[in-house]
Every structure is written in structure tokens, then in C-alpha cells.
XYZ file of C-alpha atoms in Angstrom:
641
model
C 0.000 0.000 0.000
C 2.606 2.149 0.958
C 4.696 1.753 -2.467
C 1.461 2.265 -4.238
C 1.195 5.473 -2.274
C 4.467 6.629 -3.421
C 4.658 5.200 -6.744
C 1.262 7.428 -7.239
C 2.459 10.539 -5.625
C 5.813 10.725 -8.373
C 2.954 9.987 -10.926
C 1.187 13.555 -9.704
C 4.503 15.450 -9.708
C 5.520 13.836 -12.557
C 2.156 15.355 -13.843
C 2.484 18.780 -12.668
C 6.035 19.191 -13.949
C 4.702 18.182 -17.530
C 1.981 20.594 -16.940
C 4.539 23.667 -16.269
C 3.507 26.530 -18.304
C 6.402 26.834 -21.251
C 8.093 29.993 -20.288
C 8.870 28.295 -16.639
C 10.531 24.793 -18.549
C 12.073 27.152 -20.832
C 13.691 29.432 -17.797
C 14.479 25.797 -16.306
C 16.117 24.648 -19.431
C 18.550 27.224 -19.990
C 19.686 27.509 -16.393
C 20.676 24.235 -16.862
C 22.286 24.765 -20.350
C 24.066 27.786 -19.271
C 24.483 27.905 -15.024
C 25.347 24.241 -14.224
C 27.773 24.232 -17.021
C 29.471 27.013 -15.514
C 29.575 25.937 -12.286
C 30.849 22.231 -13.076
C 33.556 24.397 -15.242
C 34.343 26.533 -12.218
C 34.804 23.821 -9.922
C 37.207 21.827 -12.293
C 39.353 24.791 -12.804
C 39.817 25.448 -9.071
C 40.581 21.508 -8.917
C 42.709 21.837 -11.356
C 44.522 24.677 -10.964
C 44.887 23.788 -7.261
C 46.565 20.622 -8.425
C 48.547 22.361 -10.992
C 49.915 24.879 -8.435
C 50.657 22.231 -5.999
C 52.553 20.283 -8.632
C 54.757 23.301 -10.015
C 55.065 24.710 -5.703
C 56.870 20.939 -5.808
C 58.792 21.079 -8.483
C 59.773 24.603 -7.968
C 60.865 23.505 -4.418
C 62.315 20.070 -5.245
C 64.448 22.460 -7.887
C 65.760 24.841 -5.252
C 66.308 22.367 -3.142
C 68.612 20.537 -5.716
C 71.050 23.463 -6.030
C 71.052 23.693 -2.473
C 71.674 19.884 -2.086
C 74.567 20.510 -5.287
C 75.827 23.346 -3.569
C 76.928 21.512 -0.168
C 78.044 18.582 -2.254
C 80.261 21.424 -3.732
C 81.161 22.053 -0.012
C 81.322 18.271 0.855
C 83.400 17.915 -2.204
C 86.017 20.143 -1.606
C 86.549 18.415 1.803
C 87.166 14.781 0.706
C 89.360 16.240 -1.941
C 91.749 18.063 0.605
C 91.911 14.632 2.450
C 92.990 13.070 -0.868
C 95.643 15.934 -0.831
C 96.963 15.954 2.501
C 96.842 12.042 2.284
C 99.310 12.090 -0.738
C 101.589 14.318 0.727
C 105.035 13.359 1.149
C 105.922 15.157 4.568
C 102.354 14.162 6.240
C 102.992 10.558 4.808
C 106.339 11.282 6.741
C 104.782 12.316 9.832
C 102.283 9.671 9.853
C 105.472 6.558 9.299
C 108.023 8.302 11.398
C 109.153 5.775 14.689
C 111.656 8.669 16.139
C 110.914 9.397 19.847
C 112.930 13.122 19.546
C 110.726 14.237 16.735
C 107.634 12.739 18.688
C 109.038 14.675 21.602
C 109.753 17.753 19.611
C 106.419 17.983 17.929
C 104.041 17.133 21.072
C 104.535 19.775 22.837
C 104.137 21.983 19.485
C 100.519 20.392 19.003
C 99.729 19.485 22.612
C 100.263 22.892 24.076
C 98.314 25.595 24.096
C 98.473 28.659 21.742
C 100.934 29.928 24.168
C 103.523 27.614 23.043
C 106.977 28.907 22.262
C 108.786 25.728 21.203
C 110.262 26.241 17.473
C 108.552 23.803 15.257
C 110.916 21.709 13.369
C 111.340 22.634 9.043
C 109.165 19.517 8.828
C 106.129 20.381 10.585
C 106.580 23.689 9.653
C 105.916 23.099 5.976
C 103.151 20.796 6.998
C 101.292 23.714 8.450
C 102.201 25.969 5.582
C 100.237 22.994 3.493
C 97.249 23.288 5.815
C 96.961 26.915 5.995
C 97.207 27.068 2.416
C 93.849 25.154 2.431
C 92.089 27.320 5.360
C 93.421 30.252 3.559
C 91.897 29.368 -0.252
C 88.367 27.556 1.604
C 86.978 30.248 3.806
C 84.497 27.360 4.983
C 87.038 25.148 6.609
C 87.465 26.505 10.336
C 89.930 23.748 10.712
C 92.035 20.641 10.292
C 93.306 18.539 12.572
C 96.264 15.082 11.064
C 96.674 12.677 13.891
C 99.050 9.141 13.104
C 98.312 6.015 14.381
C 100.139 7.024 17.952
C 98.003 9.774 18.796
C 100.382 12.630 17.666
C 98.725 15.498 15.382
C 99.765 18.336 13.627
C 96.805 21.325 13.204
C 97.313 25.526 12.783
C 93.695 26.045 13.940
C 92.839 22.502 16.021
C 94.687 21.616 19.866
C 93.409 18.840 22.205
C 91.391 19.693 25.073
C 93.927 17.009 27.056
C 96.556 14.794 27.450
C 94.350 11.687 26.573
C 95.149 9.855 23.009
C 93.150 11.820 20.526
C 93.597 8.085 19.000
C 90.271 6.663 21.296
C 88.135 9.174 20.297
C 84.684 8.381 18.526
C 85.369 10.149 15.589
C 88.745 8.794 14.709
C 87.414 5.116 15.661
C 84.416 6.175 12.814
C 87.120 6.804 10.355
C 89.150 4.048 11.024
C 85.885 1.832 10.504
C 85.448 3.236 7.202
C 88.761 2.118 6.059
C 89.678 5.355 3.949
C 86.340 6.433 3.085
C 85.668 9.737 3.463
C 82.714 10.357 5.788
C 80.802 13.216 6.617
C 80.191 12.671 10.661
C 77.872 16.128 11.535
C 78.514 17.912 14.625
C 81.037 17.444 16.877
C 79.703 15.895 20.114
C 81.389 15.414 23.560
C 85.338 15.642 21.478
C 88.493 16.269 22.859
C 89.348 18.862 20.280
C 88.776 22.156 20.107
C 89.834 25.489 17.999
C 91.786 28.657 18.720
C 88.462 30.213 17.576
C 86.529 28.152 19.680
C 84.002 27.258 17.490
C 80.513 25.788 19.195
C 79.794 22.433 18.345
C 76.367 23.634 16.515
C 78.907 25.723 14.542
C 80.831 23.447 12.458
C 80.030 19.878 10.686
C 83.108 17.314 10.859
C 84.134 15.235 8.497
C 86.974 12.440 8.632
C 88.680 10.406 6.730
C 91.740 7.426 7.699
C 94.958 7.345 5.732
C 95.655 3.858 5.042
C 99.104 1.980 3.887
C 98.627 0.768 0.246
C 100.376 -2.341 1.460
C 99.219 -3.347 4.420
C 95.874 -1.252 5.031
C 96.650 -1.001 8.178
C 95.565 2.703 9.430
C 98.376 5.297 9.551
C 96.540 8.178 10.460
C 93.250 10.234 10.569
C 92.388 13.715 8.728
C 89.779 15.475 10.549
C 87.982 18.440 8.815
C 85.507 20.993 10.502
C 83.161 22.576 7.557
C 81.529 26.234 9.039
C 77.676 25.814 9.503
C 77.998 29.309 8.024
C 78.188 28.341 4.603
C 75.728 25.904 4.952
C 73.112 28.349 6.686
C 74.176 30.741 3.805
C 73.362 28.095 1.147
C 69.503 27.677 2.604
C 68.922 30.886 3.838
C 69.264 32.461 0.346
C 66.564 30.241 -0.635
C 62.652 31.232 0.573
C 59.359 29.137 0.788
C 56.621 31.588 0.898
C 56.485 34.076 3.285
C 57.663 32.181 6.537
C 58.620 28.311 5.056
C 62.014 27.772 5.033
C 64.946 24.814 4.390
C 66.832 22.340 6.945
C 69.326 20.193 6.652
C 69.144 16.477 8.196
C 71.885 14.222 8.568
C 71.330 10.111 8.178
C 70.534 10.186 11.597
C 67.729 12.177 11.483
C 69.878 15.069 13.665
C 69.433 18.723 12.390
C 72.282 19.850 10.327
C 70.790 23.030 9.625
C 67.840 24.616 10.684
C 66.838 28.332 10.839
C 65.956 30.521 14.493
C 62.745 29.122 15.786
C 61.821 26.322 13.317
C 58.388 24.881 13.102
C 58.968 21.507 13.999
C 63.082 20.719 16.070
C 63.342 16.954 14.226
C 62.461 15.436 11.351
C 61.385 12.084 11.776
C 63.350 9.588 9.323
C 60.385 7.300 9.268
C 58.687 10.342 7.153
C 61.077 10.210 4.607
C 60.535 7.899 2.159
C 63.400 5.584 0.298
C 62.438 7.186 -3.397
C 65.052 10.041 -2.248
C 62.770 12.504 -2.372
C 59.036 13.691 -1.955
C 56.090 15.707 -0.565
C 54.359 14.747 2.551
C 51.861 17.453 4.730
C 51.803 16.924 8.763
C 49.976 18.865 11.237
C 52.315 20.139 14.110
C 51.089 22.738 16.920
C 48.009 23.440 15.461
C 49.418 24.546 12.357
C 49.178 21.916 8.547
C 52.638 22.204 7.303
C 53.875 21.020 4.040
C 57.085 18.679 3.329
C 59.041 18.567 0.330
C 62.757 17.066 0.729
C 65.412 15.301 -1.651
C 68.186 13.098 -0.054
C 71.697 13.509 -1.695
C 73.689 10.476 -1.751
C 76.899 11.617 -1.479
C 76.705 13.651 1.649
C 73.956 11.072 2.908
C 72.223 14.877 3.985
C 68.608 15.292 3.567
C 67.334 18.928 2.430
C 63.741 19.194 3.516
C 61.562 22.483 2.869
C 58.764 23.100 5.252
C 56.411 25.976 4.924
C 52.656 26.824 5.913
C 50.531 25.040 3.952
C 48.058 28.505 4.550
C 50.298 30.188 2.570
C 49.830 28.210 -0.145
C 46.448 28.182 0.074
C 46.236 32.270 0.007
C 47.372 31.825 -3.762
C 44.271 29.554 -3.709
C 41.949 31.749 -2.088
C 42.636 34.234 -4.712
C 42.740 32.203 -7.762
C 39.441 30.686 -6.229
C 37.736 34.049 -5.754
C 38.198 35.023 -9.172
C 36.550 31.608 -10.150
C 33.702 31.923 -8.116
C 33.448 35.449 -9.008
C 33.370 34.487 -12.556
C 31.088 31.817 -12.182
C 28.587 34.454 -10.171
C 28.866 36.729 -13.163
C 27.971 33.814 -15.744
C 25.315 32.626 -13.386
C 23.710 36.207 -13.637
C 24.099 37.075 -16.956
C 22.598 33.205 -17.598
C 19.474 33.870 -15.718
C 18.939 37.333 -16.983
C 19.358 36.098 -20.541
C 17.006 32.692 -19.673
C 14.209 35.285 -18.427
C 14.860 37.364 -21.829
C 14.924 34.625 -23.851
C 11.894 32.469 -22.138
C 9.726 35.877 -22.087
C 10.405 36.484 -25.892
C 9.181 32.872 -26.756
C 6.758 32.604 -24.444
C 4.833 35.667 -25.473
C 3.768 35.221 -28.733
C 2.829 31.832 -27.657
C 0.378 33.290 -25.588
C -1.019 35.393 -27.505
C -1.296 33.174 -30.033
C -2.981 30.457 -27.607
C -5.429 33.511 -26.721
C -6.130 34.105 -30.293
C -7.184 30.714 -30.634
C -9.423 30.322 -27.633
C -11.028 33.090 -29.430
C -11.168 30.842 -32.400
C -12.999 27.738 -30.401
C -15.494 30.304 -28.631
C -16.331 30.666 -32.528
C -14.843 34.211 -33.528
C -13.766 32.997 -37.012
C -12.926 36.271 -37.856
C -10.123 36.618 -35.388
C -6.310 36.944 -37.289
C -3.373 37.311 -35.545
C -1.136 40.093 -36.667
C 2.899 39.809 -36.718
C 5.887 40.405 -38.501
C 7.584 37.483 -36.952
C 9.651 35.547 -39.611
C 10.604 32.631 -37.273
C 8.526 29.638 -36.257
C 6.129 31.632 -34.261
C 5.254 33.804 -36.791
C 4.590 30.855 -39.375
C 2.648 29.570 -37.127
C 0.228 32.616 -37.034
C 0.297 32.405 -40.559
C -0.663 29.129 -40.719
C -3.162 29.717 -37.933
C -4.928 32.690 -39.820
C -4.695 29.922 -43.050
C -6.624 27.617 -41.008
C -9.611 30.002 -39.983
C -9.846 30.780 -43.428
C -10.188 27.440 -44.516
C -12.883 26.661 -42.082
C -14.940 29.732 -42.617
C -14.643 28.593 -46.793
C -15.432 25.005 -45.396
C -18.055 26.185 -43.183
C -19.933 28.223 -46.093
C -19.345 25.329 -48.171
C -21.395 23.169 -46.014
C -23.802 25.345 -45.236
C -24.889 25.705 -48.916
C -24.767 22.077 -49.552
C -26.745 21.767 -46.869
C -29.472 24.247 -48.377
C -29.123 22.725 -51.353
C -29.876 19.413 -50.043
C -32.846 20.826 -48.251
C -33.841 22.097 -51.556
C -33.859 19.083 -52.543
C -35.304 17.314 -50.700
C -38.101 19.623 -50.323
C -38.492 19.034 -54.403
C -38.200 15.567 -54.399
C -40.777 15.562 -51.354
C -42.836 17.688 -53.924
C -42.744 15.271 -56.625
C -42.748 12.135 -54.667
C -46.400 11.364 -55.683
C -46.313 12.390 -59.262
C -43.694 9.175 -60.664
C -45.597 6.688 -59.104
C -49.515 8.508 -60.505
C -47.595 8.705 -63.327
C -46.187 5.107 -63.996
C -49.083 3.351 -62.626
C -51.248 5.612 -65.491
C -48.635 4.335 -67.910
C -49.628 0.889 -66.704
C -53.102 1.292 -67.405
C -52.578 2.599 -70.950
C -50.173 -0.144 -71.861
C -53.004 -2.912 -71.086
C -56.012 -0.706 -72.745
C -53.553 -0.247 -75.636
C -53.087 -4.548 -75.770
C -56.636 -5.309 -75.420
C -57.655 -2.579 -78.417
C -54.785 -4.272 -80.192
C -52.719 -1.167 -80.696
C -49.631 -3.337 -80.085
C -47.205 -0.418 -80.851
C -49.127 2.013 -78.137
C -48.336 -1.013 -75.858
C -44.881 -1.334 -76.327
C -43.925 2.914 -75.946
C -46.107 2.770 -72.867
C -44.462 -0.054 -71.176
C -40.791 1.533 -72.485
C -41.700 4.923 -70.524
C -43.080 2.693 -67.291
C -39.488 0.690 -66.981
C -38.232 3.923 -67.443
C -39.893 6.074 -64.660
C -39.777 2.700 -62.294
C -36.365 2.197 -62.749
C -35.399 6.165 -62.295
C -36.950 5.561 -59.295
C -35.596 2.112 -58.262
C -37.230 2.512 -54.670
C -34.714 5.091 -53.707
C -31.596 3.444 -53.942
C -28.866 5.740 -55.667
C -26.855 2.275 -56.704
C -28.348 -0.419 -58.748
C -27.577 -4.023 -60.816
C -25.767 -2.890 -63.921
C -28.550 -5.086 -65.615
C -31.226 -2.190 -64.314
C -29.151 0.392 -65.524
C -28.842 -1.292 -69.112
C -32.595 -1.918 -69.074
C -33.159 1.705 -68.027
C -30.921 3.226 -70.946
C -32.571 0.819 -73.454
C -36.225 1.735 -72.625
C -35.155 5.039 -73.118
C -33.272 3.819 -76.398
C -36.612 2.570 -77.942
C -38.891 5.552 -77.183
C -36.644 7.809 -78.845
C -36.440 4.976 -81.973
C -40.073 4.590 -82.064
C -39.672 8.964 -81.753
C -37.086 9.107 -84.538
C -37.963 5.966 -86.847
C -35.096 5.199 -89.130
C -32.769 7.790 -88.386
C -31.554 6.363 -85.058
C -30.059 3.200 -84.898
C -28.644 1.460 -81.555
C -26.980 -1.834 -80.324
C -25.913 -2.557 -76.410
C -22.755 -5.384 -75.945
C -22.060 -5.759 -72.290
C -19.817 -8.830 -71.562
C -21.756 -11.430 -69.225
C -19.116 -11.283 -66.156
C -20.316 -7.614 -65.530
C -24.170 -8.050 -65.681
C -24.742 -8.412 -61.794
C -21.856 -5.412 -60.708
C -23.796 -2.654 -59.113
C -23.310 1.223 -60.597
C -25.097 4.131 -59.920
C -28.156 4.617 -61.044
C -28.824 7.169 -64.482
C -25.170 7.743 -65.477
C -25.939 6.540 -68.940
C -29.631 8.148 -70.199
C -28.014 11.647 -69.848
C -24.831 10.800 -71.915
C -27.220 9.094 -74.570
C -29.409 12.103 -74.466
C -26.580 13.882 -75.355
C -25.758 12.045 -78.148
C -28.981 11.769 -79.595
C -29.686 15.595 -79.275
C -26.594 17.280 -79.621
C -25.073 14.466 -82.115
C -27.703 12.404 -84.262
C -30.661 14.543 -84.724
C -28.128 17.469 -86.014
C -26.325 15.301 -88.514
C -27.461 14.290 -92.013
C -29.666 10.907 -92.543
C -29.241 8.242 -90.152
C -27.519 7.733 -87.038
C -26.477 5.323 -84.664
C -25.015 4.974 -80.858
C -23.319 1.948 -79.502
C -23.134 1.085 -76.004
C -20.235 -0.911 -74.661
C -19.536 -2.749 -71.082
C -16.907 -4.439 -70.063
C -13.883 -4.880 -67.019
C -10.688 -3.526 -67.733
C -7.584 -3.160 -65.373
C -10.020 -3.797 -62.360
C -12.766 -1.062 -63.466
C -15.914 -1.071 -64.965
C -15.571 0.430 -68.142
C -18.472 1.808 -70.604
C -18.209 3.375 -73.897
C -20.914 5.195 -75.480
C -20.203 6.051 -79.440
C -22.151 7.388 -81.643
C -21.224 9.127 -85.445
C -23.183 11.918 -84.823
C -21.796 15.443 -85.466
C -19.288 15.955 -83.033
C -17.990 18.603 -80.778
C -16.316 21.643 -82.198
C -12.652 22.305 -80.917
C -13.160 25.082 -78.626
C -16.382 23.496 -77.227
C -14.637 20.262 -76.643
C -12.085 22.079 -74.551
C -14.090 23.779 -72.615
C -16.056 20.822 -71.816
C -13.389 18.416 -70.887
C -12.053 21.077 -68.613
C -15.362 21.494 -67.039
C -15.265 17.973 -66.158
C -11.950 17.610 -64.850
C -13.505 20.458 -62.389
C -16.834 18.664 -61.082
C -17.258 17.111 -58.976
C -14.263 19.297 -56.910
C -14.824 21.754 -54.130
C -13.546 24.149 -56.334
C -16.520 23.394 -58.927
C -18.846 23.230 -56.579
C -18.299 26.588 -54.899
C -19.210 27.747 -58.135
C -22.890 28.178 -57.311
C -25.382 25.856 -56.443
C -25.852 24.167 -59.818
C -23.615 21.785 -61.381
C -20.554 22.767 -63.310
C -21.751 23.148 -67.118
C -24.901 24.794 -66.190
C -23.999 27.896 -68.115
C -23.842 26.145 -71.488
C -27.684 25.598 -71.114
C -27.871 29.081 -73.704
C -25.586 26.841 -76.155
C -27.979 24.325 -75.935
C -27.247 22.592 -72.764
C -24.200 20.475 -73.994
C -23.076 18.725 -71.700
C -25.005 19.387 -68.793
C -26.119 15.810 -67.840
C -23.091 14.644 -68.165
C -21.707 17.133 -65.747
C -23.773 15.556 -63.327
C -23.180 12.366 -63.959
C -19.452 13.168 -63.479
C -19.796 14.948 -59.968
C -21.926 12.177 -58.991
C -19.477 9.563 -59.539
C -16.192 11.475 -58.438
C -18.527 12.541 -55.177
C -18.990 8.943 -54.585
C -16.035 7.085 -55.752
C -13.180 9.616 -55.713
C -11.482 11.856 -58.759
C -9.816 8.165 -59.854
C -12.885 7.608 -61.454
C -15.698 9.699 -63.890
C -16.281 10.185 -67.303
C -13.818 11.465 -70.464
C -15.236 12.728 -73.759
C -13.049 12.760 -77.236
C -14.636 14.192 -80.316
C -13.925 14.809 -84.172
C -16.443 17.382 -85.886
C -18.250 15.467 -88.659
C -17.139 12.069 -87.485
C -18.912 11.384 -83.650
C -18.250 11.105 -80.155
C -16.835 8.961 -77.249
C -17.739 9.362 -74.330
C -16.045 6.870 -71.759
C -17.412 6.141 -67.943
C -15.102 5.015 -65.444
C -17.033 3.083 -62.902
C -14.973 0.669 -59.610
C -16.344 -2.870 -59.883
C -18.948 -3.546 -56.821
C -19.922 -7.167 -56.938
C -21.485 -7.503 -53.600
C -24.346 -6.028 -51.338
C -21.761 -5.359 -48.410
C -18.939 -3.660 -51.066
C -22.155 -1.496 -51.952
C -22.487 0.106 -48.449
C -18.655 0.733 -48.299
C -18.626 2.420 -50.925
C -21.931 4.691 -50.350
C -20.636 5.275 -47.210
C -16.587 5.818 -47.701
């Protein structure tokens, strides 16, 4: 019941939404065509562009965060190749192989003590340093470097041990000697027994060591220790900016900060975050604040360069670019509606009027027209509209004189009902006074002229046996040879399949009329008509000849276009008498068979009717079309269709 309830209330608003005046589906219709179109568009270009200016804020960082990343490797570079340097040198390769105590003695005081040390260094050591400084002095970035052998001796112009312990145990020089010769950068320095005469923080430099190895052996003959300035490595990132307040840092293998700006968003950078692809985007919310990741690892420092910034920031670019779409997709929306109004209100109008104009019509104001100078559909509509209302009011008069025609009539034939039948029945009564006087030839033209009024009757059927009509046509036949003795001659040849067709009644006395009067009696000495019946190509066809005078030219014109005409609602609009009626001053040519031709294309269609050809001086053809009826039922049809 319930479903039924529901499936019946979306039948009703189904209903009422197909019931919407016009101008409101209209409105609806181009708000679709023109608004939703917009705002779909609108809402893929703020997709869009927000993914396209996520993509190039990526790439854009992921490219300044190569040059950074190529710019420490420059950095990182230069340091492994001053350990390939030192390590080839002849008088550190010295230093690192030399077993003699005096020249241990001599040169630990020179790197154990203090900047206050006085003790001469020996020519040795000396140039050694002069290497080293040559370094510090072309590499600004190097704050120091430190050459310690395999006893724990070392040789540095900006490095000194803390202490007296063996700089050999420390974790650093252990790191290198695990290596095996590989330079490695280590990050800052962390609890280390070395220090500078600048005394450099530990959050101020980045070490990086690498052991010296015998070719021979491998065994370790010494360490090179390098300290790299943050400086140049805060220099490097800080020259590069993420927005307004996003910035770059620098994380080591270990996940320890390198590098990271005064009061960073977030102190560590979890590895775990980073993927393995070597570099990436990933967004994280940290103190209440979504921040945005984008980092690249470099594998030759094993250093990770990671920008952060605001991910607000980014969306401020968004906010714009997204006001300007909505703002465009507000002005489409109006200009859509206020064109969908326009555009519904100039179709809709004329509609209206034009449905007023025909309610007019139906209340039956015929006269009404409705005036434009539209040339679009509309307007040939009207047209076609004020067509129409002509049409019925020529229709309508039509009708209404057939109608008093038929009333006419049938008002005359009501008039003359009783005088055929007083007049046949008196015909009767002569024929059998005329046999029992013996006038035999009385007889015979008074039982011709009784078939003939009882058969023009033919109890008021208008369609009759073919046989009836035949006997009709040749009762009239011998009263006009009994009239016209020897100068009319006739002979009737209808084929025996035909006899029991049905036709309508009288199409044949008024074409033999015809021939008799306007053909026979004007011709010289005797005359004669033939009648002919048979089925041809599915139609009753009858021929009536005779060798009478014949029809002059102009005449026979005139009269063959008369009958292409009756029968027509053009012919009959003519008046209310048949077409041909105005010959009747020429002698009435041609009249009968103008009604015999509107009665047959009336009731059978313009298919079928009646064609006349003619020679002056030689006779005339005229030639009925009839459609074979064979059957009582087919009869109806046809009277009624």
C-alpha cells in the first residue's frame, strides 16, 4: 500500500512538472544549459589549478632544493678532496710513518700545548702547516684541520686537544678508522676532545673524517679530521625562501638537524617520514598549524634537504585564484538567468497570444487573425493559424450551402414524390387498354416509358444491378427509336461477367441524351449509338459512341475542362448548380453529363468519372469510369466511404 502510495504521488509530480507553463521549462532549461555548465567548469578549474599549483610549488621547491643539495656537495666535495691531498703528501705521509721518539718529543709539545707555546717547530712540521693553511686560507668554509698518526700525535694551525688523553680513542677517529679510507661526513662534533683557537661551538661546524691507510698493508696510519663552518651551509639555505615564513633544513642520516633556521616549526624530522624514493612531498599537522614537506636526499653527503612551509600560505594563492573563479562563475550565473528570463519571455509571449487568439477561435470568432511580422517559427505559425480560420470559414460556407441545397432538394423531391408513381401506374393502365384494343405499338412505348420512370426511381436506392441500368438506358433507347424511326439506330454489348456489378443509377440516359440531341438529330440521314460494357484493369468500363456530329474544338475544350472540375470543391463553390450549367444558352451540352461526373467522383473519388473525345463530322466517345462492386456489403462501403 505504501509503495502504491508513493509510486502514485511521483505519478502527480511527474504530472504537474509536464503541466509547467512553457516559459517556466524554458527558464528551467537554460539555467541548466548555461548555469550548471558554468559551475561544473568553475569547480574543475579550481581543482585543477589547485593541483597544478601544488605540482609546479613541488617542483619549484624540489628544484631549489637541488642546487642547495649541489651546492653543499660542492662544499662536501672540496673536503674529501683536501683529504685526498693531505693524504698524498710526502711530509704528512712522513709524519704519519716516522718511529723517532725526539721528533715525537719535539712535535708534542708543538701540538699538545696551548696557543701559548713557544717551542720552534721543526722545518718539517713547519711546511706541513704551511700545506694546511694554504687550504684554510683558499676555503673560507674550513674553520679547521686537525692530522693525527696512528700514535696519537697530530699536527693542526687552527685545532689543539682539550687534554693529554690519546686523541687516537676518540669516537670520531674510531668512525674513520671503521670506514677504512672512506671519506665520511660525521655532523657535529659531540662530547670531542678537540677544540679550535676560535673556539668554534659544536652547533657551529660539521666534521668530516677520513683514515689514511698503507697501500700495502691497510693497516691505518693516520686520521684527517675536517671541521666545515655551519655558516656556509646556513648561507646556502637561507638564500633560498618558501613563501612568506617556510624555510629549508638540513638532516643528517641520523635524522639530527644539520641546519635549521631561528625558531623552526617543527626541532626533528622524523626519518620514518622520509621515504626511500630520495625525495618527496608529505603534509603533517604540528602545533596546530598543517605544514607542508618537500625534501630530496643527496647520496653523497647522505644529507637530507627538507623544505617546510605553511601550507596557509599556499592556500592564500588559492583563495585568490578561487575568488576570481567563483566570481566568474557568479557573473555567468547572472548574466545566464537574466538572458534565460529574456529569452523564455520572448518565446513565451507570442505563444500566448497566439494560444489567446485561438481560444477566441474555439469560442467561434472565425474572424479573429493574428497580426505579426515574426519571420521565425512563431510567426509561421500565425500564418498558418490565420490559413486555417480561413479554410474553415470557406469550409463552413461550403457546407452550409450544400446543406441548403440538399434541403432544396429534398423539399423538391418531397414535392414530386407522388407524381412518378400517378404517373407510372397511369402508364400501366394505358399499356393494357392499348393490348386489349390491339394497338400493339401504343403497348410497347407505354411499357418503355413505365421501366423507365420505375427504374429512375428504383425505390430510392442511388446504386443499382448494372442489368437495371442497361434496361433503363434501353427503354429510353426505344422511345426515342419509335420517336425518330429510321434515323436512329442502336446496339448494347455488355460482356456477361459484368451483368450483376452494381453502378449508380442514371449515369448513362443523360450521356445518350446527349448524343442523340446534340449528335444524331443534327447530322445528315441516319444515325447510330453503340453502347459498350466491359472490365478492364479492375474497373468497370463503358463506352458510349455514336457518329453523330461531333464537338467543335473550342467546345470540346471547354467541356473536358469542365469535367476535370466537377465534382471538386472548387466546382462546386461555383454556385449551387452543377458545373456546365452555363452552357444551357448553347444548348445545354453537356449538362447531364456534368452531373453524372460529380456524382461519380462525389462517390467514388477523382480516380474515377467520365472522359469525352470528339472529331467534328465524325462522332463522339464518351467513356465512364465506374470501380467494380460485386457484392451487397462492397455497396455500403462504398456509399458510405
Amino acid at each position: 500500500m505504501r509503495n502504491r502510495y508513493r509510486q502514485r504521488s511521483w505519478e502527480i509530480r511527474r504530472f504537474s512538472l509536464n503541466n509547467l507553463p512553457i516559459r517556466y521549462k524554458l527558464i528551467v532549461h537554460f539555467m541548466l544549459i548555461s548555469i550548471l555548465p558554468s559551475i561544473g567548469l568553475g569547480v574543475l578549474t579550481n581543482w585543477t589549478v589547485d593541483r597544478i599549483i601544488e605540482r609546479q610549488i613541488t617542483n619549484n621547491t624540489l628544484q631549489l632544493i637541488g642546487k642547495v643539495n649541489r651546492s653543499l656537495e660542492t662544499y662536501v666535495e672540496n673536503l674529501q678532496n683536501m683529504t685526498f691531498f693531505i693524504s698524498f703528501n710526502s711530509d704528512v705521509l712522513q709524519f704519519l710513518e716516522n718511529n723517532n721518539e725526539a721528533e715525537r718529543i719535539l712535535s708534542a709539545p708543538s701540538v699538545q700545548t696551548p696557543p701559548r707555546t713557544t717551542t720552534p717547530p721543526d722545518t718539517d712540521h713547519y711546511e706541513i702547516r704551511k700545506f694546511l693553511q694554504g687550504f684554510t686560507t683558499l676555503y673560507s668554509e674550513v674553520a679547521g684541520i686537525l692530522i693525527v698518526n696512528s700514535r696519537g700525535e697530530y699536527i693542526s694551525n687552527e685545532m689543539y686537544a682539550r687534554t693529554s688523553d690519546n686523541l687516537t680513542q676518540e669516537e670520531w677517529y674510531q668512525e674513520a678508522v671503521r670506514n677504512k679510507g672512506i671519506f665520511k661526513i660525521l655532523g657535529h662534533p659531540r662530547n670531542r676532545n678537540v677544540t679550535t683557537h676560535v673556539n668554534y661551538k659544536d652547533s657551529e661546524v660539521v666534521s668530516a673524517v677520513r683514515a689514511i691507510l698503507d697501500p700495502e698493508t691497510q693497516q691505518v696510519k693516520g686520521v684527517v679530521l675536517i671541521d666545515l663552518k655551519l655558516r656556509v651551509i646556513a648561507e646556502t639555505a637561507q638564500d633560498v625562501r618558501l613563501g612568506k615564513t617556510g624555510y629549508l633544513t638540513v638532516v643528517d642520516g641520523n635524522g639530527e638537524l644539520i641546519y635549521s633556521p631561528p625558531a623552526p616549526y617543527i626541532n626533528r624530522i622524523p626519518l620514518e617520514r622520509l621515504g626511500q624514493d630520495g625525495s618527496g612531498t608529505y603534509a603533517e599537522r604540528v602545533g596546530g598549524r598543517d605544514l607542508q614537506f618537500i625534501y630530496r636526499h643527496s647520496p653523497f653527503t647522505n644529507w637530507t634537504t627538507v623544505g617546510v612551509f605553511s601550507m596557509a600560505e599556499s592556500a592564500t594563492e588559492m583563495r585568490e585564484i578561487r575568488f576570481y573563479v567563483v566570481s566568474f562563475v557568479f557573473i555567468v550565473c547572472l548574466l545566464g538567468m537574466t538572458a534565460s528570463f529574456y529569452l523564455a519571455h520572448t518565446i513565451s509571449r507570442p505563444i500566448g497570444q497566439l494560444a489567446s487568439f485561438m481560444q477566441k477561435a474555439q469560442s467561434g470568432d472565425l474572424t479573429i487573425r493574428h497580426w505579426s511580422d515574426r519571420s521565425d517559427e512563431i510567426g509561421l505559425l500565425g500564418r498558418r493559424f490565420n490559413a486555417m480560420l480561413q479554410q474553415i470559414h470557406r469550409l463552413l460556407s461550403l457546407t452550409e450551402l450544400q446543406e441548403r441545397q440538399k434541403r432544396e432538394a429534398e423539399l423538391r423531391s418531397l414535392q414530386a414524390h407522388i407524381k412518378p408513381h400517378f404517373l407510372y401506374n397511369t402508364l400501366d393502365t394505358i399499356h393494357w387498354m392499348a393490348r386489349r384494343n390491339g394497338s400493339e405499338d401504343i403497348a410497347e412505348m407505354a411499357e418503355s416509358l413505365s421501366k423507365l420512370f420505375r427504374i429512375g426511381l428504383s425505390k430510392g436506392n442511388d446504386i443499382i444491378p448494372l442489368n437495371d441500368e442497361i434496361e433503363h438506358v434501353r427503354s429510353y433507347l426505344h422511345i426515342q427509336h419509335v420517336r425518330y424511326q429510321s434515323k436512329l439506330d442502336y446496339s448494347l454489348h455488355i460482356a456477361p461477367e459484368i451483368r450483376g456489378v452494381y453502378v449508380l443509377k442514371l449515369i448513362l440516359q443523360p450521356i445518350v441524351e446527349n448524343a442523340i440531341y446534340h449528335g444524331i438529330k443534327e447530322r445528315r440521314g441516319p444515325g447510330r449509338v453503340v453502347i459498350e460494357a466491359a472490365e478492364d484493369a479492375g474497373m468497370l468500363v463503358i463506352t458510349i459512341r455514336d457518329d453523330g456530329k461531333g464537338i467543335p474544338p473550342d467546345k470540346l475544350a471547354r467541356l473536358q475542362k469542365e469535367l476535370q472540375s466537377a465534382g471538386t470543391a472548387d466546382g462546386r463553390e461555383k454556385g449551387s448548380e452543377p458545373a456546365g450549367a452555363s452552357n444551357a444558352g448553347e444548348g445545354g451540352q453537356g449538362y447531364g453529363m456534368l452531373n453524372v461526373q460529380a456524382r461519380i467522383a462525389l462517390t467514388f473519388g477523382p480516380k474515377y468519372g467520365l472522359t469525352i473525345q470528339s472529331e467534328e463530322g465524325r462522332g463522339t466517345v464518351v467513356t465512364v469510369t465506374h470501380p467494380i462492386i460485386r457484392d451487397e456489403q462492397t455497396r455500403w462501403e462504398r456509399i458510405e466511404s
